[in-house]
PDB file of C-alpha atoms and ligand atoms in Angstrom:
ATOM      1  CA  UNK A1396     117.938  85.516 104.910  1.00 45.00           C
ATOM      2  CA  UNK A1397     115.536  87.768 103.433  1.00 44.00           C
ATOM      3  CA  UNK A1398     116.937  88.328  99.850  1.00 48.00           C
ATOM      4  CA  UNK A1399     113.752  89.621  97.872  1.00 51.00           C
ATOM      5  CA  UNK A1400     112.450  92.544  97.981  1.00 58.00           C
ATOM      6  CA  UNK A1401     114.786  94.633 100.657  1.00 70.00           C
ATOM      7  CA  UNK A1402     114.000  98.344 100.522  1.00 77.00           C
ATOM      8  CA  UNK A1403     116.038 100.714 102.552  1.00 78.00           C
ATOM      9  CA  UNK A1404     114.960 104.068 103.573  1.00 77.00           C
ATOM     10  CA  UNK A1405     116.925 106.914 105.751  1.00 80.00           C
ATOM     11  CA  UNK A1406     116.708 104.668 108.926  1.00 89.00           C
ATOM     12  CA  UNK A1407     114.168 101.464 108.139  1.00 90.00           C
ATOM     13  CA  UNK A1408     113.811  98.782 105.770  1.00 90.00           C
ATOM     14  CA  UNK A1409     111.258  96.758 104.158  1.00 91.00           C
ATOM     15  CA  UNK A1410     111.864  93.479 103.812  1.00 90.00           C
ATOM     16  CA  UNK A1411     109.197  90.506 102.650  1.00 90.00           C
ATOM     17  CA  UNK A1412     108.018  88.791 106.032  1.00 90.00           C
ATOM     18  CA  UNK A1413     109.212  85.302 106.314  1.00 87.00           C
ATOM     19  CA  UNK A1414     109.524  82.491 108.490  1.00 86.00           C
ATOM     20  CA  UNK A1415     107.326  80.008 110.569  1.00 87.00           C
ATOM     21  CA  UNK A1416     103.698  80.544 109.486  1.00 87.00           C
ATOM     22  CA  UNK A1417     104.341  83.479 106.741  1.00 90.00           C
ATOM     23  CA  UNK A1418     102.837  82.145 103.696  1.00 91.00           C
ATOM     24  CA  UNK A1419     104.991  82.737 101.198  1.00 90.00           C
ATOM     25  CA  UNK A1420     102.066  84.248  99.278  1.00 94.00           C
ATOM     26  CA  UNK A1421      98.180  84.433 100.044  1.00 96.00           C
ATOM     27  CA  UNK A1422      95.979  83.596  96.737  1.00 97.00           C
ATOM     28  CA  UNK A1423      92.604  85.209  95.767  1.00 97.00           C
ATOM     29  CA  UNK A1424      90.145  86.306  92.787  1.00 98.00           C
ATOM     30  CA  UNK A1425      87.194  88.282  92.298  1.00 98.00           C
ATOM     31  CA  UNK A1426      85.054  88.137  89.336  1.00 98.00           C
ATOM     32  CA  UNK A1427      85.043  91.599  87.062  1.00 98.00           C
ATOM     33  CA  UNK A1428      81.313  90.881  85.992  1.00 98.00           C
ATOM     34  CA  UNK A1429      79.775  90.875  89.918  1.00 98.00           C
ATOM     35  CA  UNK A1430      80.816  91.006  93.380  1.00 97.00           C
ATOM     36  CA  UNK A1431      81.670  87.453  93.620  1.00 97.00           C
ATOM     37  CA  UNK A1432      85.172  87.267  96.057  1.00 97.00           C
ATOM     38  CA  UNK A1433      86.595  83.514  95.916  1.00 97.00           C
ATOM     39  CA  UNK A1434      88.432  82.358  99.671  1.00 96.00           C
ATOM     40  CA  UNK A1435      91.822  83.111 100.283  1.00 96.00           C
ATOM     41  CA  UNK A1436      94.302  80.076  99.916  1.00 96.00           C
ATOM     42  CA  UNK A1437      97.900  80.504 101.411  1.00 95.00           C
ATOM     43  CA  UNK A1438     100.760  79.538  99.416  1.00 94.00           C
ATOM     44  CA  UNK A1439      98.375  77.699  96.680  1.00 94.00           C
ATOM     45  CA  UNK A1440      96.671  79.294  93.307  1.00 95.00           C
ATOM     46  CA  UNK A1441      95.116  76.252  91.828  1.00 97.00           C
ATOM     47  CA  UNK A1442      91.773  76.611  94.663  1.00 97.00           C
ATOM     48  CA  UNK A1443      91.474  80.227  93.099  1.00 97.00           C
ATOM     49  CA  UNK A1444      91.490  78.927  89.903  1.00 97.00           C
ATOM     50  CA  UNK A1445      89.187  75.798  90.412  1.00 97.00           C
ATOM     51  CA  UNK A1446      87.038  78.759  91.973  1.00 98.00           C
ATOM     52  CA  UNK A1447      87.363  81.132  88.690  1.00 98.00           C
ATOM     53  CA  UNK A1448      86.278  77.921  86.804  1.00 97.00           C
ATOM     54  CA  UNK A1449      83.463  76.671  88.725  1.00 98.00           C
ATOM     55  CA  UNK A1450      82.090  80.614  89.052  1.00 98.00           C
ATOM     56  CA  UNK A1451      82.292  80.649  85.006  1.00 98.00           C
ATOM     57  CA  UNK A1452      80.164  77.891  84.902  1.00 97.00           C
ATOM     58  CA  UNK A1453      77.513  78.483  87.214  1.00 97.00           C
ATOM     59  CA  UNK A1454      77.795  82.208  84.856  1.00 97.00           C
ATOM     60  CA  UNK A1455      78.995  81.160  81.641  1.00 97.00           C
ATOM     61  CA  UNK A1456      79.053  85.511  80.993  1.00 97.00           C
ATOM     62  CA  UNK A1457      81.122  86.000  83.589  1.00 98.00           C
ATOM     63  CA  UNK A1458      84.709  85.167  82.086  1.00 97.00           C
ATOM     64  CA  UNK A1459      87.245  87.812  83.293  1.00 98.00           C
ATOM     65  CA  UNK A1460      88.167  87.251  86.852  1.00 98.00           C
ATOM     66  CA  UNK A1461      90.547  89.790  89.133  1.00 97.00           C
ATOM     67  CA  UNK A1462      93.550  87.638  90.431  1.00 96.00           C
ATOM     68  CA  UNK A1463      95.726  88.448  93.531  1.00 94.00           C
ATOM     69  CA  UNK A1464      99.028  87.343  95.152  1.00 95.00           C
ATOM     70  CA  UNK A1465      99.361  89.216  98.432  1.00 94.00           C
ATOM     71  CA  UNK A1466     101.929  89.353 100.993  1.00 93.00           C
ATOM     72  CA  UNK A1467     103.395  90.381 104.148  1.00 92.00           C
ATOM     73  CA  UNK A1468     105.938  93.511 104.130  1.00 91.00           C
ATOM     74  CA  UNK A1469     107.654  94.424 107.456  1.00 91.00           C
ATOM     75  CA  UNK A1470     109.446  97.938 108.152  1.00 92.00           C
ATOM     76  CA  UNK A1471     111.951  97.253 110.577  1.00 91.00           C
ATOM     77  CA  UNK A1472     114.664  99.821 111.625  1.00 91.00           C
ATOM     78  CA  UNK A1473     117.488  99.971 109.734  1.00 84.00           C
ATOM     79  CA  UNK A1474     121.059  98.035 111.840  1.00 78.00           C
ATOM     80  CA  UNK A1475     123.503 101.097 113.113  1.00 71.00           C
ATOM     81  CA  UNK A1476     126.788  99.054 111.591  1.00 61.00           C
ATOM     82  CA  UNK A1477     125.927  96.999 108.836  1.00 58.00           C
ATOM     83  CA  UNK A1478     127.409  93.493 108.931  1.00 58.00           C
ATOM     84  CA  UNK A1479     130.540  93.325 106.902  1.00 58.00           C
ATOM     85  CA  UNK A1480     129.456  90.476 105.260  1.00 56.00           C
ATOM     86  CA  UNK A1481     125.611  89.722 104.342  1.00 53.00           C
ATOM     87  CA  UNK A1482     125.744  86.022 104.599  1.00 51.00           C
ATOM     88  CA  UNK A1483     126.347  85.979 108.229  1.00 48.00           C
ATOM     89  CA  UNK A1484     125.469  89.113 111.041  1.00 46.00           C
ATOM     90  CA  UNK A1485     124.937  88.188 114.292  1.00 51.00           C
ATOM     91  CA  UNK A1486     124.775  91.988 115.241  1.00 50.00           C
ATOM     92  CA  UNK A1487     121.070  92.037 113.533  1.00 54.00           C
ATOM     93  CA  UNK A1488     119.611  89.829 116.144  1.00 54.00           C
ATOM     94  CA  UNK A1489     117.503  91.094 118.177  1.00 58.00           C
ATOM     95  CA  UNK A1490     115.874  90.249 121.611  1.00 61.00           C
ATOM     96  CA  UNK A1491     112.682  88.968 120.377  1.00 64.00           C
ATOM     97  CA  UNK A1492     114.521  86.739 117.907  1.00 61.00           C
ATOM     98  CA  UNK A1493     116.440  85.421 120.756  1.00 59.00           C
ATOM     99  CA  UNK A1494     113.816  84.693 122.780  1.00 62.00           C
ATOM    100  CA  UNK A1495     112.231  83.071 120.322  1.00 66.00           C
ATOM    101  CA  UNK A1496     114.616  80.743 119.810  1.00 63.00           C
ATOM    102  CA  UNK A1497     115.276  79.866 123.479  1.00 58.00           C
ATOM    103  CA  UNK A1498     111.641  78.506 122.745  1.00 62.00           C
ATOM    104  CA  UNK A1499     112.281  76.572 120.176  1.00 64.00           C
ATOM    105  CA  UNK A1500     115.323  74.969 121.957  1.00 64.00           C
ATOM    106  CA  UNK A1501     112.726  74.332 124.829  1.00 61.00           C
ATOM    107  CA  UNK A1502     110.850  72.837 122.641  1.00 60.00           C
ATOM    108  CA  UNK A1503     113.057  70.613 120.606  1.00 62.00           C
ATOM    109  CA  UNK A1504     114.343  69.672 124.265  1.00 61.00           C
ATOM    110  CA  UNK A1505     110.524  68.847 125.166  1.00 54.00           C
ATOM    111  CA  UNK A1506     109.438  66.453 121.975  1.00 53.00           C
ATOM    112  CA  UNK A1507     111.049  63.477 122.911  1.00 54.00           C
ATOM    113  CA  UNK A1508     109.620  63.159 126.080  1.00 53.00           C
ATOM    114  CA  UNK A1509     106.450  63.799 124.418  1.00 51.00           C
ATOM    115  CA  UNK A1510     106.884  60.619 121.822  1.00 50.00           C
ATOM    116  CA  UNK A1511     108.861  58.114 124.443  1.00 47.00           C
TER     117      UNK A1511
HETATM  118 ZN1  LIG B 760      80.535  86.750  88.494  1.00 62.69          ZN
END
Protein backbone atom coordinates (compact mmCIF):
# COMPACT_ATOMS: atom_id res chain seq x y z
CA UNK A 1 0.00 0.00 0.00
CA UNK A 2 1.27 3.37 -0.20
CA UNK A 3 2.75 3.98 3.34
CA UNK A 4 5.24 7.00 2.72
CA UNK A 5 4.49 10.09 2.35
CA UNK A 6 0.38 10.21 2.60
CA UNK A 7 -0.85 13.79 2.92
CA UNK A 8 -4.48 14.42 3.47
CA UNK A 9 -6.20 17.58 2.72
CA UNK A 10 -10.12 18.63 3.21
CA UNK A 11 -11.16 16.12 0.42
CA UNK A 12 -7.73 14.73 -1.49
CA UNK A 13 -4.62 13.11 -0.69
CA UNK A 14 -1.17 12.92 -1.81
CA UNK A 15 0.29 9.90 -1.84
CA UNK A 16 3.94 8.85 -3.54
CA UNK A 17 3.02 7.20 -7.03
CA UNK A 18 3.82 3.59 -7.12
CA UNK A 19 3.45 0.57 -8.97
CA UNK A 20 4.35 -0.98 -12.45
CA UNK A 21 6.81 1.41 -14.14
CA UNK A 22 7.00 4.22 -11.21
CA UNK A 23 10.57 4.44 -10.47
CA UNK A 24 10.87 4.48 -7.13
CA UNK A 25 13.08 7.56 -7.55
CA UNK A 26 14.55 9.37 -10.76
CA UNK A 27 18.44 10.40 -10.23
CA UNK A 28 20.18 13.57 -11.59
CA UNK A 29 23.07 16.30 -11.05
CA UNK A 30 24.07 19.48 -12.37
CA UNK A 31 27.36 21.00 -11.89
CA UNK A 32 27.32 24.47 -9.62
CA UNK A 33 30.42 25.83 -11.65
CA UNK A 34 28.50 25.69 -15.41
CA UNK A 35 25.46 24.57 -17.01
CA UNK A 36 26.51 21.07 -17.32
CA UNK A 37 23.01 18.74 -16.57
CA UNK A 38 24.11 14.89 -16.26
CA UNK A 39 21.04 12.23 -17.78
CA UNK A 40 18.43 11.16 -15.66
CA UNK A 41 18.78 7.48 -14.31
CA UNK A 42 15.60 5.84 -12.71
CA UNK A 43 15.90 4.10 -9.55
CA UNK A 44 19.97 4.24 -9.75
CA UNK A 45 22.49 7.13 -8.31
CA UNK A 46 25.79 5.57 -9.03
CA UNK A 47 25.44 6.83 -13.23
CA UNK A 48 25.00 10.41 -11.61
CA UNK A 49 27.83 9.98 -9.69
CA UNK A 50 30.19 8.26 -12.31
CA UNK A 51 28.86 11.47 -14.26
CA UNK A 52 29.86 14.06 -11.30
CA UNK A 53 33.28 12.23 -11.45
CA UNK A 54 34.04 12.05 -14.99
CA UNK A 55 32.69 16.00 -15.35
CA UNK A 56 35.40 16.82 -12.44
CA UNK A 57 37.91 15.47 -14.44
CA UNK A 58 37.45 16.72 -17.75
CA UNK A 59 37.19 20.29 -15.17
CA UNK A 60 39.28 19.53 -12.35
CA UNK A 61 37.66 23.37 -10.96
CA UNK A 62 34.50 22.26 -11.17
CA UNK A 63 34.01 20.19 -7.81
CA UNK A 64 30.55 21.01 -6.30
CA UNK A 65 27.83 19.33 -8.20
CA UNK A 66 23.76 19.89 -7.55
CA UNK A 67 22.25 16.36 -6.78
CA UNK A 68 18.53 15.37 -7.20
CA UNK A 69 16.14 12.53 -6.22
CA UNK A 70 12.79 13.26 -7.83
CA UNK A 71 9.55 11.62 -7.75
CA UNK A 72 6.07 11.14 -8.65
CA UNK A 73 3.24 12.63 -6.20
CA UNK A 74 -0.44 11.89 -7.07
CA UNK A 75 -3.54 13.91 -5.55
CA UNK A 76 -6.26 11.63 -5.59
CA UNK A 77 -9.66 12.33 -3.87
CA UNK A 78 -9.93 11.55 -0.57
CA UNK A 79 -12.42 7.76 0.09
CA UNK A 80 -16.06 8.97 1.58
CA UNK A 81 -15.81 6.01 4.49
CA UNK A 82 -12.45 5.25 5.34
CA UNK A 83 -11.66 1.53 5.57
CA UNK A 84 -11.85 0.37 9.12
CA UNK A 85 -8.78 -1.21 8.88
CA UNK A 86 -5.71 0.14 6.65
CA UNK A 87 -4.22 -3.15 5.79
CA UNK A 88 -7.07 -4.26 3.73
CA UNK A 89 -10.03 -1.77 1.86
CA UNK A 90 -11.58 -3.02 -0.93
CA UNK A 91 -13.95 0.11 -0.89
CA UNK A 92 -10.78 2.25 -2.31
CA UNK A 93 -10.78 0.48 -5.58
CA UNK A 94 -11.66 2.11 -8.18
CA UNK A 95 -12.79 1.40 -11.84
CA UNK A 96 -9.60 2.06 -13.50
CA UNK A 97 -7.82 -0.17 -11.00
CA UNK A 98 -10.22 -2.82 -11.87
CA UNK A 99 -9.88 -2.65 -15.24
CA UNK A 100 -6.55 -2.77 -15.02
CA UNK A 101 -6.38 -5.77 -13.49
CA UNK A 102 -8.88 -7.62 -15.71
CA UNK A 103 -5.77 -6.93 -18.04
CA UNK A 104 -3.41 -8.33 -16.25
CA UNK A 105 -5.54 -11.51 -15.67
CA UNK A 106 -5.85 -11.47 -19.58
CA UNK A 107 -2.60 -11.40 -19.72
CA UNK A 108 -1.32 -13.89 -17.25
CA UNK A 109 -4.13 -16.09 -19.04
CA UNK A 110 -2.32 -15.21 -22.50
CA UNK A 111 1.63 -16.06 -21.59
CA UNK A 112 1.51 -19.57 -21.73
CA UNK A 113 0.21 -19.86 -24.95
CA UNK A 114 2.78 -17.47 -25.91
CA UNK A 115 5.85 -19.83 -24.50
CA UNK A 116 4.14 -23.47 -25.43
ZN1 LIG B 1 31.03 22.11 -14.77
Amino acid sequence: MADAHVVRGADRVLIQERGPGVPEGIYGAECMSCEAVSPLFDNDSLPVAVWALQHSQDRPDHTLFLARTECHWRVVPRPDDPPPSSSSGPGFVGPAFVGLMCLLTALSGLLPALTS
